[in-house]
PDB file of C-alpha atoms in Angstrom:
ATOM      1  CA  ASP A 107     -20.418  22.237  -3.137  1.00 67.00           C
ATOM      2  CA  THR A 108     -18.634  19.147  -4.487  1.00 68.00           C
ATOM      3  CA  ALA A 109     -15.257  20.173  -5.875  1.00 92.00           C
ATOM      4  CA  VAL A 110     -14.905  17.564  -8.658  1.00 96.00           C
ATOM      5  CA  SER A 111     -18.045  15.736  -9.546  1.00 95.00           C
ATOM      6  CA  GLN A 112     -18.425  12.964 -12.072  1.00 96.00           C
ATOM      7  CA  THR A 113     -21.507  11.130 -13.315  1.00 96.00           C
ATOM      8  CA  PRO A 114     -22.663   8.471 -13.354  1.00 97.00           C
ATOM      9  CA  LYS A 115     -21.162   6.765 -10.309  1.00 95.00           C
ATOM     10  CA  TYR A 116     -21.949   3.311 -11.676  1.00 96.00           C
ATOM     11  CA  LEU A 117     -22.378   2.241 -15.275  1.00 97.00           C
ATOM     12  CA  VAL A 118     -23.277  -1.246 -16.428  1.00 97.00           C
ATOM     13  CA  THR A 119     -23.512  -1.786 -20.130  1.00 97.00           C
ATOM     14  CA  GLN A 120     -23.201  -4.402 -22.838  1.00 97.00           C
ATOM     15  CA  MET A 121     -20.286  -4.938 -25.144  1.00 97.00           C
ATOM     16  CA  GLY A 122     -20.396  -2.852 -28.250  1.00 97.00           C
ATOM     17  CA  ASN A 123     -22.360  -0.009 -26.696  1.00 97.00           C
ATOM     18  CA  ASP A 124     -21.213   3.613 -26.623  1.00 97.00           C
ATOM     19  CA  LYS A 125     -21.227   5.487 -23.318  1.00 97.00           C
ATOM     20  CA  SER A 126     -20.125   8.796 -21.867  1.00 97.00           C
ATOM     21  CA  ILE A 127     -18.851   9.887 -18.433  1.00 97.00           C
ATOM     22  CA  LYS A 128     -19.153  13.528 -17.397  1.00 97.00           C
ATOM     23  CA  CYS A 129     -16.902  15.540 -15.137  1.00 97.00           C
ATOM     24  CA  GLU A 130     -17.153  19.041 -13.727  1.00 97.00           C
ATOM     25  CA  GLN A 131     -14.934  20.962 -11.348  1.00 96.00           C
ATOM     26  CA  ASN A 132     -15.762  24.184  -9.511  1.00 95.00           C
ATOM     27  CA  LEU A 133     -12.274  24.869  -8.162  1.00 92.00           C
ATOM     28  CA  GLY A 134     -11.198  27.266 -10.949  1.00 91.00           C
ATOM     29  CA  HIS A 135      -8.373  24.837 -11.858  1.00 90.00           C
ATOM     30  CA  ASP A 136      -6.846  25.128 -15.329  1.00 89.00           C
ATOM     31  CA  THR A 137      -6.069  21.469 -15.907  1.00 89.00           C
ATOM     32  CA  MET A 138      -8.250  18.373 -15.873  1.00 92.00           C
ATOM     33  CA  TYR A 139      -7.470  14.725 -16.190  1.00 92.00           C
ATOM     34  CA  TRP A 140      -8.895  11.275 -16.744  1.00 94.00           C
ATOM     35  CA  TYR A 141      -7.304   8.408 -14.865  1.00 93.00           C
ATOM     36  CA  LYS A 142      -8.092   4.666 -15.126  1.00 94.00           C
ATOM     37  CA  GLN A 143      -7.669   2.392 -12.082  1.00 93.00           C
ATOM     38  CA  ASP A 144      -7.003  -1.156 -12.960  1.00 83.00           C
ATOM     39  CA  SER A 145      -7.427  -4.278 -10.883  1.00 78.00           C
ATOM     40  CA  LYS A 146      -3.911  -3.889  -9.455  1.00 73.00           C
ATOM     41  CA  LYS A 147      -4.933  -0.532  -8.056  1.00 79.00           C
ATOM     42  CA  PHE A 148      -2.602   1.532 -10.241  1.00 87.00           C
ATOM     43  CA  LEU A 149      -4.101   4.813 -11.337  1.00 89.00           C
ATOM     44  CA  LYS A 150      -2.762   5.556 -14.799  1.00 89.00           C
ATOM     45  CA  ILE A 151      -3.342   8.782 -16.651  1.00 89.00           C
ATOM     46  CA  MET A 152      -5.280   8.603 -19.896  1.00 91.00           C
ATOM     47  CA  PHE A 153      -5.773  12.279 -20.912  1.00 90.00           C
ATOM     48  CA  SER A 154      -5.129  15.742 -19.674  1.00 89.00           C
ATOM     49  CA  TYR A 155      -6.530  19.089 -20.801  1.00 90.00           C
ATOM     50  CA  ASN A 156      -5.145  22.510 -19.983  1.00 87.00           C
ATOM     51  CA  ASN A 157      -7.584  25.353 -20.674  1.00 84.00           C
ATOM     52  CA  LYS A 158      -9.541  23.171 -23.130  1.00 82.00           C
ATOM     53  CA  GLU A 159      -6.383  22.088 -24.933  1.00 86.00           C
ATOM     54  CA  LEU A 160      -5.329  18.466 -25.054  1.00 87.00           C
ATOM     55  CA  ILE A 161      -1.803  18.249 -23.610  1.00 83.00           C
ATOM     56  CA  ILE A 162      -1.471  14.560 -22.523  1.00 79.00           C
ATOM     57  CA  ASN A 163      -2.797  11.697 -24.633  1.00 80.00           C
ATOM     58  CA  GLU A 164      -1.456   8.437 -23.387  1.00 81.00           C
ATOM     59  CA  THR A 165      -1.611   5.196 -25.363  1.00 74.00           C
ATOM     60  CA  VAL A 166      -5.260   4.390 -25.135  1.00 83.00           C
ATOM     61  CA  PRO A 167      -7.475   2.921 -27.885  1.00 89.00           C
ATOM     62  CA  ASN A 168      -8.960   5.576 -30.087  1.00 90.00           C
ATOM     63  CA  ARG A 169     -12.392   4.322 -28.994  1.00 95.00           C
ATOM     64  CA  PHE A 170     -11.803   6.667 -26.063  1.00 94.00           C
ATOM     65  CA  SER A 171     -12.378  10.276 -26.895  1.00 93.00           C
ATOM     66  CA  PRO A 172     -12.152  13.117 -24.362  1.00 93.00           C
ATOM     67  CA  LYS A 173     -13.950  16.436 -24.941  1.00 93.00           C
ATOM     68  CA  SER A 174     -13.520  19.628 -22.962  1.00 93.00           C
ATOM     69  CA  PRO A 175     -16.219  22.217 -23.817  1.00 91.00           C
ATOM     70  CA  ASP A 176     -14.677  24.668 -21.300  1.00 92.00           C
ATOM     71  CA  LYS A 177     -12.003  24.518 -18.648  1.00 89.00           C
ATOM     72  CA  ALA A 178     -14.484  23.401 -15.957  1.00 95.00           C
ATOM     73  CA  HIS A 179     -15.673  20.373 -17.852  1.00 95.00           C
ATOM     74  CA  LEU A 180     -13.994  17.236 -19.228  1.00 95.00           C
ATOM     75  CA  ASN A 181     -16.122  14.402 -20.570  1.00 96.00           C
ATOM     76  CA  LEU A 182     -15.030  10.974 -21.693  1.00 96.00           C
ATOM     77  CA  HIS A 183     -16.801   9.191 -24.525  1.00 96.00           C
ATOM     78  CA  ILE A 184     -16.185   5.535 -25.168  1.00 96.00           C
ATOM     79  CA  ASN A 185     -17.229   3.804 -28.355  1.00 96.00           C
ATOM     80  CA  SER A 186     -17.729   0.094 -28.974  1.00 97.00           C
ATOM     81  CA  LEU A 187     -17.159  -0.903 -25.356  1.00 97.00           C
ATOM     82  CA  GLU A 188     -15.170  -4.038 -24.664  1.00 96.00           C
ATOM     83  CA  LEU A 189     -14.923  -6.325 -21.585  1.00 95.00           C
ATOM     84  CA  GLY A 190     -11.463  -5.050 -20.912  1.00 92.00           C
ATOM     85  CA  ASP A 191     -12.725  -1.515 -20.479  1.00 94.00           C
ATOM     86  CA  SER A 192     -14.281  -2.482 -17.149  1.00 94.00           C
ATOM     87  CA  ALA A 193     -12.501  -0.425 -14.486  1.00 94.00           C
ATOM     88  CA  VAL A 194     -12.974   2.576 -12.286  1.00 95.00           C
ATOM     89  CA  TYR A 195     -12.426   5.880 -14.098  1.00 96.00           C
ATOM     90  CA  PHE A 196     -11.483   8.947 -12.090  1.00 96.00           C
ATOM     91  CA  CYS A 197     -11.620  12.532 -13.151  1.00 96.00           C
ATOM     92  CA  ALA A 198      -9.191  14.996 -11.462  1.00 93.00           C
ATOM     93  CA  SER A 199      -8.169  18.601 -11.683  1.00 92.00           C
ATOM     94  CA  SER A 200      -5.179  20.730 -10.678  1.00 88.00           C
ATOM     95  CA  GLN A 201      -3.846  24.219 -11.029  1.00 84.00           C
ATOM     96  CA  THR A 202      -0.790  23.811 -13.101  1.00 73.00           C
ATOM     97  CA  GLN A 203       0.684  27.270 -12.536  1.00 60.00           C
ATOM     98  CA  GLY A 204       1.404  27.780  -8.872  1.00 52.00           C
ATOM     99  CA  GLY A 205       0.776  24.143  -7.998  1.00 55.00           C
ATOM    100  CA  GLY A 206      -0.832  24.188  -4.593  1.00 60.00           C
ATOM    101  CA  TYR A 207      -2.367  21.018  -3.395  1.00 64.00           C
ATOM    102  CA  GLY A 208      -1.839  18.944  -6.463  1.00 79.00           C
ATOM    103  CA  TYR A 209      -4.740  16.912  -7.699  1.00 87.00           C
ATOM    104  CA  THR A 210      -8.341  16.938  -6.563  1.00 91.00           C
ATOM    105  CA  PHE A 211     -10.118  13.760  -7.569  1.00 94.00           C
ATOM    106  CA  GLY A 212     -13.745  12.982  -8.231  1.00 95.00           C
ATOM    107  CA  SER A 213     -15.401   9.918  -6.543  1.00 94.00           C
ATOM    108  CA  GLY A 214     -15.014   7.716  -9.588  1.00 95.00           C
ATOM    109  CA  THR A 215     -17.216   5.963 -12.128  1.00 97.00           C
ATOM    110  CA  ARG A 216     -17.218   2.143 -11.918  1.00 95.00           C
ATOM    111  CA  LEU A 217     -17.724   0.890 -15.464  1.00 96.00           C
ATOM    112  CA  THR A 218     -18.758  -2.705 -15.917  1.00 96.00           C
ATOM    113  CA  VAL A 219     -19.008  -4.096 -19.399  1.00 96.00           C
ATOM    114  CA  VAL A 220     -20.952  -7.377 -19.702  1.00 96.00           C
TER     115      VAL A 220
ATOM    116  CA  ASP B   1       8.428  12.816 -12.773  1.00 61.00           C
ATOM    117  CA  ALA B   2      10.564  10.814 -10.335  1.00 65.00           C
ATOM    118  CA  LYS B   3       9.644   7.211  -9.646  1.00 86.00           C
ATOM    119  CA  THR B   4       8.746   6.290  -6.029  1.00 92.00           C
ATOM    120  CA  THR B   5       8.846   2.998  -4.233  1.00 94.00           C
ATOM    121  CA  GLN B   6       6.808   2.054  -1.131  1.00 96.00           C
ATOM    122  CA  PRO B   7       6.300  -1.121   0.901  1.00 97.00           C
ATOM    123  CA  PRO B   8       3.184  -2.932  -0.311  1.00 95.00           C
ATOM    124  CA  SER B   9       1.531  -3.204   3.076  1.00 96.00           C
ATOM    125  CA  MET B  10       1.777  -2.252   6.724  1.00 97.00           C
ATOM    126  CA  ASP B  11      -0.114  -2.774   9.933  1.00 97.00           C
ATOM    127  CA  CYS B  12      -0.525  -0.326  12.745  1.00 97.00           C
ATOM    128  CA  ALA B  13      -2.286  -0.554  16.100  1.00 97.00           C
ATOM    129  CA  GLU B  14      -5.069   1.864  16.700  1.00 97.00           C
ATOM    130  CA  GLY B  15      -3.904   4.917  18.630  1.00 96.00           C
ATOM    131  CA  ARG B  16      -0.238   4.432  17.692  1.00 97.00           C
ATOM    132  CA  ALA B  17       1.725   6.408  15.179  1.00 97.00           C
ATOM    133  CA  ALA B  18       1.806   5.036  11.631  1.00 98.00           C
ATOM    134  CA  ASN B  19       5.125   5.763   9.826  1.00 98.00           C
ATOM    135  CA  LEU B  20       4.905   5.180   6.061  1.00 98.00           C
ATOM    136  CA  PRO B  21       8.170   5.278   4.120  1.00 98.00           C
ATOM    137  CA  CYS B  22       8.746   6.301   0.497  1.00 97.00           C
ATOM    138  CA  ASN B  23      11.911   6.181  -1.598  1.00 96.00           C
ATOM    139  CA  HIS B  24      12.358   8.721  -4.366  1.00 94.00           C
ATOM    140  CA  SER B  25      16.056   8.563  -5.064  1.00 93.00           C
ATOM    141  CA  THR B  26      15.791  10.086  -8.571  1.00 90.00           C
ATOM    142  CA  ILE B  27      13.797  13.133  -7.468  1.00 91.00           C
ATOM    143  CA  SER B  28      14.875  16.310  -9.121  1.00 88.00           C
ATOM    144  CA  GLY B  29      15.348  19.693  -7.462  1.00 88.00           C
ATOM    145  CA  ASN B  30      12.025  21.210  -8.491  1.00 86.00           C
ATOM    146  CA  GLU B  31       9.905  18.202  -7.609  1.00 88.00           C
ATOM    147  CA  TYR B  32       7.765  18.120  -4.566  1.00 90.00           C
ATOM    148  CA  VAL B  33       6.790  15.008  -2.595  1.00 93.00           C
ATOM    149  CA  TYR B  34       3.048  14.579  -2.414  1.00 92.00           C
ATOM    150  CA  TRP B  35       1.093  12.062  -0.345  1.00 95.00           C
ATOM    151  CA  TYR B  36      -2.440  10.953  -1.123  1.00 95.00           C
ATOM    152  CA  ARG B  37      -4.626   8.236   0.280  1.00 96.00           C
ATOM    153  CA  GLN B  38      -7.472   6.178  -1.204  1.00 95.00           C
ATOM    154  CA  ILE B  39     -10.061   4.859   1.174  1.00 93.00           C
ATOM    155  CA  HIS B  40     -11.807   1.821  -0.269  1.00 86.00           C
ATOM    156  CA  SER B  41     -12.908   2.776  -3.791  1.00 80.00           C
ATOM    157  CA  GLN B  42     -13.151   6.523  -3.294  1.00 90.00           C
ATOM    158  CA  GLY B  43     -11.073   8.988  -5.235  1.00 92.00           C
ATOM    159  CA  PRO B  44      -7.590   9.628  -3.870  1.00 92.00           C
ATOM    160  CA  GLN B  45      -7.454  12.398  -1.282  1.00 93.00           C
ATOM    161  CA  TYR B  46      -4.640  14.867  -0.856  1.00 92.00           C
ATOM    162  CA  ILE B  47      -2.843  14.598   2.522  1.00 95.00           C
ATOM    163  CA  ILE B  48       0.247  16.752   2.518  1.00 94.00           C
ATOM    164  CA  HIS B  49       3.189  17.861   0.356  1.00 93.00           C
ATOM    165  CA  GLY B  50       6.659  19.245   0.787  1.00 93.00           C
ATOM    166  CA  LEU B  51       9.856  20.197  -0.981  1.00 93.00           C
ATOM    167  CA  LYS B  52      12.655  19.861   1.513  1.00 92.00           C
ATOM    168  CA  ASN B  53      11.516  21.067   4.888  1.00 88.00           C
ATOM    169  CA  ASN B  54       9.430  18.986   7.191  1.00 94.00           C
ATOM    170  CA  GLU B  55       5.719  19.805   7.026  1.00 95.00           C
ATOM    171  CA  THR B  56       2.777  19.300   9.341  1.00 96.00           C
ATOM    172  CA  ASN B  57      -0.912  19.828   8.951  1.00 94.00           C
ATOM    173  CA  GLU B  58      -4.045  18.645  10.718  1.00 94.00           C
ATOM    174  CA  MET B  59      -3.845  15.240   9.078  1.00 93.00           C
ATOM    175  CA  ALA B  60      -0.228  14.274   9.128  1.00 97.00           C
ATOM    176  CA  SER B  61       3.469  15.156   9.258  1.00 98.00           C
ATOM    177  CA  LEU B  62       5.910  14.725   6.445  1.00 98.00           C
ATOM    178  CA  ILE B  63       9.587  14.188   7.127  1.00 97.00           C
ATOM    179  CA  ILE B  64      11.967  14.515   4.157  1.00 97.00           C
ATOM    180  CA  THR B  65      15.595  13.451   4.421  1.00 96.00           C
ATOM    181  CA  GLU B  66      18.273  16.047   3.847  1.00 95.00           C
ATOM    182  CA  ASP B  67      19.293  14.484   0.549  1.00 95.00           C
ATOM    183  CA  ARG B  68      15.576  14.323  -0.458  1.00 95.00           C
ATOM    184  CA  LYS B  69      15.891  10.729  -1.541  1.00 95.00           C
ATOM    185  CA  SER B  70      13.328   9.454   0.857  1.00 96.00           C
ATOM    186  CA  SER B  71      10.487  10.658   3.040  1.00 97.00           C
ATOM    187  CA  THR B  72       8.145   9.384   5.777  1.00 98.00           C
ATOM    188  CA  LEU B  73       4.496  10.178   6.272  1.00 98.00           C
ATOM    189  CA  ILE B  74       3.505  10.093   9.940  1.00 98.00           C
ATOM    190  CA  LEU B  75      -0.077   9.676  11.103  1.00 97.00           C
ATOM    191  CA  PRO B  76       0.472  10.530  14.792  1.00 96.00           C
ATOM    192  CA  HIS B  77      -2.541   8.674  16.239  1.00 95.00           C
ATOM    193  CA  ALA B  78      -3.907   6.179  13.802  1.00 96.00           C
ATOM    194  CA  THR B  79      -7.618   5.412  13.810  1.00 97.00           C
ATOM    195  CA  LEU B  80      -9.585   2.751  12.034  1.00 97.00           C
ATOM    196  CA  ARG B  81     -10.713   5.354   9.501  1.00 95.00           C
ATOM    197  CA  ASP B  82      -7.045   5.748   8.418  1.00 97.00           C
ATOM    198  CA  THR B  83      -7.164   2.265   6.868  1.00 97.00           C
ATOM    199  CA  ALA B  84      -6.460   3.023   3.204  1.00 97.00           C
ATOM    200  CA  VAL B  85      -3.887   2.791   0.398  1.00 96.00           C
ATOM    201  CA  TYR B  86      -1.366   5.532   0.683  1.00 97.00           C
ATOM    202  CA  TYR B  87       0.366   6.895  -2.396  1.00 95.00           C
ATOM    203  CA  CYS B  88       3.578   8.830  -2.494  1.00 95.00           C
ATOM    204  CA  ILE B  89       4.356  10.703  -5.699  1.00 91.00           C
ATOM    205  CA  ALA B  90       6.903  13.233  -6.841  1.00 89.00           C
ATOM    206  CA  ARG B  91       6.025  15.976  -9.264  1.00 83.00           C
ATOM    207  CA  SER B  92       6.888  19.562  -9.988  1.00 78.00           C
ATOM    208  CA  LYS B  93       4.203  22.179  -9.397  1.00 70.00           C
ATOM    209  CA  THR B  94       4.256  23.517 -12.953  1.00 64.00           C
ATOM    210  CA  SER B  95       4.767  20.426 -15.065  1.00 62.00           C
ATOM    211  CA  TYR B  96       2.243  18.936 -17.380  1.00 64.00           C
ATOM    212  CA  ASP B  97       2.815  15.591 -15.671  1.00 67.00           C
ATOM    213  CA  LYS B  98       2.076  11.986 -16.483  1.00 72.00           C
ATOM    214  CA  VAL B  99       1.970  10.907 -12.863  1.00 77.00           C
ATOM    215  CA  ILE B 100       1.064   7.295 -12.163  1.00 80.00           C
ATOM    216  CA  PHE B 101      -0.343   6.530  -8.699  1.00 84.00           C
ATOM    217  CA  GLY B 102       0.523   3.121  -7.375  1.00 80.00           C
ATOM    218  CA  PRO B 103       0.738   0.594  -6.148  1.00 89.00           C
ATOM    219  CA  GLY B 104       1.208   2.434  -2.851  1.00 93.00           C
ATOM    220  CA  THR B 105       1.148   1.090   0.682  1.00 96.00           C
ATOM    221  CA  SER B 106      -1.974  -0.615   1.993  1.00 96.00           C
ATOM    222  CA  LEU B 107      -2.175   0.497   5.629  1.00 97.00           C
ATOM    223  CA  SER B 108      -4.335  -1.627   7.955  1.00 97.00           C
ATOM    224  CA  VAL B 109      -5.114  -0.060  11.334  1.00 97.00           C
ATOM    225  CA  ILE B 110      -5.892  -2.833  13.798  1.00 97.00           C
ATOM    226  CA  PRO B 111      -8.158  -2.357  16.891  1.00 95.00           C
TER     227      PRO B 111
END
């Protein structure tokens, strides 16, 4: 009955590889996000989708490509991984109209590029 | 969304009230104050939110000043499990927002 679930929880991969992180929410929210947490503990938004439409696309390398097949899923594909991509990536969801409790976050994916 | 500022760290004795301040002097009229916490490396967890009235739930109380330029999160009886990083953010309920969480206040509850 997990509200926002993301897989995998840990991902160790070599430089140059391509990898994907999957996210699913069962809250009926209309908006989903990808956040990146850096070593200084800031969580910075990368992408946001509202009803499968990309609405926020922050300055991230175009090696990062989000895909939302439906409003309950938001996946993140990363091409040609670099050492600097190592971080914890969090998926989140919210109900934009009518607000409510703000964001619900997944448990994170710790990506380590070696 | 309004920028918020918080002290980087605080200590609190177990069983005592933890009062975590947040400044949001540029908050606009339709922006709510939200508090989240992140325990270790888990995803941030919603605690409480409010617009201008004080709010209380089973986790905490939120006191917002009359001018709405600052707020205080109160954990009435802190336990060791409340040790976490606490984030205060301001956002409207209907915006497509670019909220940044951080750096927050690292609260250490001491036995």
